[in-house]
Amino acid sequence: MRLDNKGVSIDLDVHGPDDGPVVLLLHGFPDDRSLWRHQVPALTERGFRVAAPDQRGVGASDKPAGVDAYAMPFLVGDMLAVLDHIGADRAHVVGHDWGAAVAWVLASLAPDRVDHLVALSVGHPAAFRGAGYAQREKSWYMLLFQFEGVAERWLSADGFRNLREWMRHPDADAVAARLGEDGALTAALNWYRANVPPEALLAAPPELPPVAAPTLGVWSTGDIALTEANMVGSASHLAAPWRYERLEGPGHWIPLEAADRLNELLLDFLPAPTG
């Protein structure tokens, strides 16, 4: 399925019963919607209708030119367009990595569209900015990614060796093949260039309305990029119930490395479909 949002085409899969409550699954860097291949069956079998898009700049979706095209308002706007396209007034939103960042902002700015929120690895934007030196140390790569050409060469050299060794992604071959396509790596890095330039990391945290959706935050102890403080600090940015789950052992790629446990958490946290 494809939709057009102001000239940018977004490609997505929709699974499950047409009358089921919608779950919107948002991937991050360097993934596409295949990240959720273990969650989609579990959710649809329970009766949810699941929408899994490739976000802009990724996979089968359009890769608009220019850094500005990847600013957060456009990313959130894409997901509102997805919900409109599939006829969903409200949805449960589950995001990982950059997908979690989009989910937080979506829930904050469009509270009437988000029923329940699940954030994996990445906490509320203000909590991330306020997570201290340990988080900034882990975020070293965000500065590298600002340098167009330099970052692309460093990541892609020798068959994406640096990316493979640093990220330890379970789908490293598929990720390398996807990012090796024309323009794909720059489009993916433009998410960082548009939203976390150095001056933004030094500025005050963004002011967003408190999240009104019941929220589950999940962080894993083996995460290479995020500290626990970035997630647990999210609780102060909600005007709704907060639940936190700490996974012992898995790395950053929770939907792949802790698929069964994540499925259990999702099915326990999201209200069961009725009827």
mmCIF file of C-alpha atoms in Angstrom, residues 19-180:
data_model
loop_
_atom_site.group_PDB
_atom_site.id
_atom_site.type_symbol
_atom_site.label_atom_id
_atom_site.label_comp_id
_atom_site.label_asym_id
_atom_site.label_seq_id
_atom_site.Cartn_x
_atom_site.Cartn_y
_atom_site.Cartn_z
ATOM 1 C CA ASP A 19 -12.227 -3.743 12.260
ATOM 2 C CA GLY A 20 -9.400 -4.334 14.765
ATOM 3 C CA PRO A 21 -7.878 -1.545 16.854
ATOM 4 C CA VAL A 22 -4.888 -0.128 15.003
ATOM 5 C CA VAL A 23 -1.286 -0.533 16.112
ATOM 6 C CA LEU A 24 1.181 1.699 14.257
ATOM 7 C CA LEU A 25 4.750 0.335 14.282
ATOM 8 C CA LEU A 26 7.549 2.867 13.699
ATOM 9 C CA HIS A 27 11.099 1.694 12.984
ATOM 10 C CA GLY A 28 14.274 3.741 13.442
ATOM 11 C CA PHE A 29 17.841 3.843 12.078
ATOM 12 C CA PRO A 30 19.065 1.873 10.185
ATOM 13 C CA ASP A 31 15.971 -0.313 9.927
ATOM 14 C CA ASP A 32 12.898 -0.548 7.748
ATOM 15 C CA ARG A 33 9.512 -2.084 8.509
ATOM 16 C CA SER A 34 10.993 -5.597 8.473
ATOM 17 C CA LEU A 35 12.192 -4.812 12.002
ATOM 18 C CA TRP A 36 8.691 -5.745 13.197
ATOM 19 C CA ARG A 37 8.412 -9.152 11.543
ATOM 20 C CA HIS A 38 8.139 -10.921 14.918
ATOM 21 C CA GLN A 39 5.600 -8.495 16.380
ATOM 22 C CA VAL A 40 3.148 -8.336 13.465
ATOM 23 C CA PRO A 41 1.967 -11.982 13.742
ATOM 24 C CA ALA A 42 1.588 -11.781 17.518
ATOM 25 C CA LEU A 43 -0.506 -8.618 17.283
ATOM 26 C CA THR A 44 -2.705 -9.705 14.386
ATOM 27 C CA GLU A 45 -3.398 -13.066 16.009
ATOM 28 C CA ARG A 46 -4.735 -11.170 19.016
ATOM 29 C CA GLY A 47 -7.074 -9.191 16.739
ATOM 30 C CA PHE A 48 -5.174 -5.950 16.163
ATOM 31 C CA ARG A 49 -4.917 -4.243 12.787
ATOM 32 C CA VAL A 50 -1.218 -3.496 12.318
ATOM 33 C CA ALA A 51 0.258 -0.781 10.102
ATOM 34 C CA ALA A 52 4.014 -0.928 9.495
ATOM 35 C CA PRO A 53 5.373 1.823 7.207
ATOM 36 C CA ASP A 54 8.808 2.445 5.818
ATOM 37 C CA GLN A 55 9.389 5.963 7.096
ATOM 38 C CA ARG A 56 10.513 8.631 4.626
ATOM 39 C CA GLY A 57 14.028 8.131 3.352
ATOM 40 C CA VAL A 58 13.912 4.398 4.024
ATOM 41 C CA GLY A 59 13.199 1.254 2.034
ATOM 42 C CA ALA A 60 10.390 1.550 -0.494
ATOM 43 C CA SER A 61 9.298 5.017 0.636
ATOM 44 C CA ASP A 62 10.467 8.166 -1.113
ATOM 45 C CA LYS A 63 13.833 9.699 -0.270
ATOM 46 C CA PRO A 64 13.351 13.449 -0.697
ATOM 47 C CA ALA A 65 16.482 15.490 -1.323
ATOM 48 C CA GLY A 66 17.789 17.925 1.267
ATOM 49 C CA VAL A 67 18.232 17.800 5.002
ATOM 50 C CA ASP A 68 15.217 19.979 5.794
ATOM 51 C CA ALA A 69 12.834 17.368 4.378
ATOM 52 C CA TYR A 70 13.608 15.148 7.387
ATOM 53 C CA ALA A 71 12.731 17.619 10.142
ATOM 54 C CA MET A 72 10.483 16.221 12.860
ATOM 55 C CA PRO A 73 7.284 18.039 11.757
ATOM 56 C CA PHE A 74 7.452 16.241 8.408
ATOM 57 C CA LEU A 75 8.116 12.879 10.053
ATOM 58 C CA VAL A 76 5.122 13.298 12.361
ATOM 59 C CA GLY A 77 3.030 14.543 9.469
ATOM 60 C CA ASP A 78 3.791 11.378 7.526
ATOM 61 C CA MET A 79 2.421 9.232 10.330
ATOM 62 C CA LEU A 80 -0.725 11.315 10.659
ATOM 63 C CA ALA A 81 -1.170 10.840 6.902
ATOM 64 C CA VAL A 82 -0.763 7.079 7.371
ATOM 65 C CA LEU A 83 -3.498 7.036 10.016
ATOM 66 C CA ASP A 84 -5.773 9.116 7.798
ATOM 67 C CA HIS A 85 -5.111 6.872 4.811
ATOM 68 C CA ILE A 86 -6.099 3.689 6.625
ATOM 69 C CA GLY A 87 -9.086 5.350 8.288
ATOM 70 C CA ALA A 88 -7.787 5.242 11.859
ATOM 71 C CA ASP A 89 -9.005 8.036 14.113
ATOM 72 C CA ARG A 90 -6.823 6.691 16.917
ATOM 73 C CA ALA A 91 -4.034 4.140 17.188
ATOM 74 C CA HIS A 92 -1.704 2.510 19.627
ATOM 75 C CA VAL A 93 1.772 3.673 18.586
ATOM 76 C CA VAL A 94 4.916 1.580 19.096
ATOM 77 C CA GLY A 95 8.279 3.071 18.163
ATOM 78 C CA HIS A 96 11.906 1.988 18.328
ATOM 79 C CA ASP A 97 14.969 4.243 18.066
ATOM 80 C CA TRP A 98 14.041 7.191 15.773
ATOM 81 C CA GLY A 99 10.593 5.648 15.530
ATOM 82 C CA ALA A 100 10.252 6.136 19.281
ATOM 83 C CA ALA A 101 11.251 9.790 18.933
ATOM 84 C CA VAL A 102 8.552 10.279 16.283
ATOM 85 C CA ALA A 103 6.059 8.427 18.490
ATOM 86 C CA TRP A 104 6.774 10.679 21.489
ATOM 87 C CA VAL A 105 6.236 13.841 19.462
ATOM 88 C CA LEU A 106 3.157 12.435 17.754
ATOM 89 C CA ALA A 107 1.606 11.553 21.118
ATOM 90 C CA SER A 108 2.485 14.972 22.524
ATOM 91 C CA LEU A 109 1.236 17.105 19.638
ATOM 92 C CA ALA A 110 -1.702 14.982 18.461
ATOM 93 C CA PRO A 111 -3.084 13.472 21.686
ATOM 94 C CA ASP A 112 -6.443 12.736 20.097
ATOM 95 C CA ARG A 113 -4.770 10.318 17.667
ATOM 96 C CA VAL A 114 -2.688 8.217 20.104
ATOM 97 C CA ASP A 115 -4.443 5.785 22.444
ATOM 98 C CA HIS A 116 -1.458 4.005 24.033
ATOM 99 C CA LEU A 117 2.244 4.659 23.466
ATOM 100 C CA VAL A 118 5.159 2.210 23.618
ATOM 101 C CA ALA A 119 8.678 3.642 23.389
ATOM 102 C CA LEU A 120 11.583 1.252 22.898
ATOM 103 C CA SER A 121 15.154 2.331 23.708
ATOM 104 C CA VAL A 122 14.636 6.083 23.145
ATOM 105 C CA GLY A 123 12.957 8.155 25.828
ATOM 106 C CA HIS A 124 11.082 11.426 25.627
ATOM 107 C CA PRO A 125 13.086 14.062 23.691
ATOM 108 C CA ALA A 126 13.491 16.236 26.772
ATOM 109 C CA ALA A 127 14.580 13.241 28.868
ATOM 110 C CA PHE A 128 17.126 12.295 26.209
ATOM 111 C CA ARG A 129 18.583 15.823 26.195
ATOM 112 C CA GLY A 130 18.685 15.851 29.991
ATOM 113 C CA ALA A 131 20.226 12.402 30.478
ATOM 114 C CA GLY A 132 23.670 13.794 31.289
ATOM 115 C CA TYR A 133 27.237 13.161 30.240
ATOM 116 C CA ALA A 134 26.921 9.383 29.989
ATOM 117 C CA GLN A 135 24.270 9.744 27.310
ATOM 118 C CA ARG A 136 26.280 12.351 25.402
ATOM 119 C CA GLU A 137 29.263 10.034 25.467
ATOM 120 C CA LYS A 138 27.173 7.237 23.951
ATOM 121 C CA SER A 139 25.845 9.665 21.339
ATOM 122 C CA TRP A 140 29.288 10.383 19.836
ATOM 123 C CA TYR A 141 28.156 9.089 16.454
ATOM 124 C CA MET A 142 25.529 11.845 16.159
ATOM 125 C CA LEU A 143 28.344 14.375 15.724
ATOM 126 C CA LEU A 144 30.083 12.200 13.131
ATOM 127 C CA PHE A 145 26.819 11.858 11.195
ATOM 128 C CA GLN A 146 26.633 15.639 10.726
ATOM 129 C CA PHE A 147 29.572 15.604 8.297
ATOM 130 C CA GLU A 148 28.111 14.852 4.878
ATOM 131 C CA GLY A 149 30.409 12.671 2.828
ATOM 132 C CA VAL A 150 32.684 11.885 5.766
ATOM 133 C CA ALA A 151 30.002 9.923 7.605
ATOM 134 C CA GLU A 152 28.907 8.148 4.434
ATOM 135 C CA ARG A 153 32.462 7.038 3.681
ATOM 136 C CA TRP A 154 33.183 5.933 7.247
ATOM 137 C CA LEU A 155 30.034 3.843 7.479
ATOM 138 C CA SER A 156 30.146 2.273 4.025
ATOM 139 C CA ALA A 157 33.860 1.542 3.603
ATOM 140 C CA ASP A 158 34.907 -2.086 3.171
ATOM 141 C CA GLY A 159 31.357 -3.417 2.855
ATOM 142 C CA PHE A 160 30.004 -1.289 5.742
ATOM 143 C CA ARG A 161 32.591 -2.764 8.088
ATOM 144 C CA ASN A 162 32.493 0.101 10.604
ATOM 145 C CA LEU A 163 28.716 0.056 10.760
ATOM 146 C CA ARG A 164 28.725 -3.716 11.237
ATOM 147 C CA GLU A 165 31.321 -3.697 14.006
ATOM 148 C CA TRP A 166 29.828 -0.736 15.857
ATOM 149 C CA MET A 167 26.098 -1.506 15.635
ATOM 150 C CA ARG A 168 26.245 -5.320 15.835
ATOM 151 C CA HIS A 169 22.876 -5.420 14.091
ATOM 152 C CA PRO A 170 21.266 -8.885 13.854
ATOM 153 C CA ASP A 171 20.333 -8.123 10.221
ATOM 154 C CA ALA A 172 23.684 -6.620 9.257
ATOM 155 C CA ASP A 173 23.759 -8.017 5.720
ATOM 156 C CA ALA A 174 20.265 -6.784 4.906
ATOM 157 C CA VAL A 175 20.982 -3.392 6.448
ATOM 158 C CA ALA A 176 24.192 -3.002 4.444
ATOM 159 C CA ALA A 177 22.440 -3.983 1.219
ATOM 160 C CA ARG A 178 19.622 -1.491 1.816
ATOM 161 C CA LEU A 179 21.919 1.384 2.784
ATOM 162 C CA GLY A 180 24.120 0.633 -0.211
#
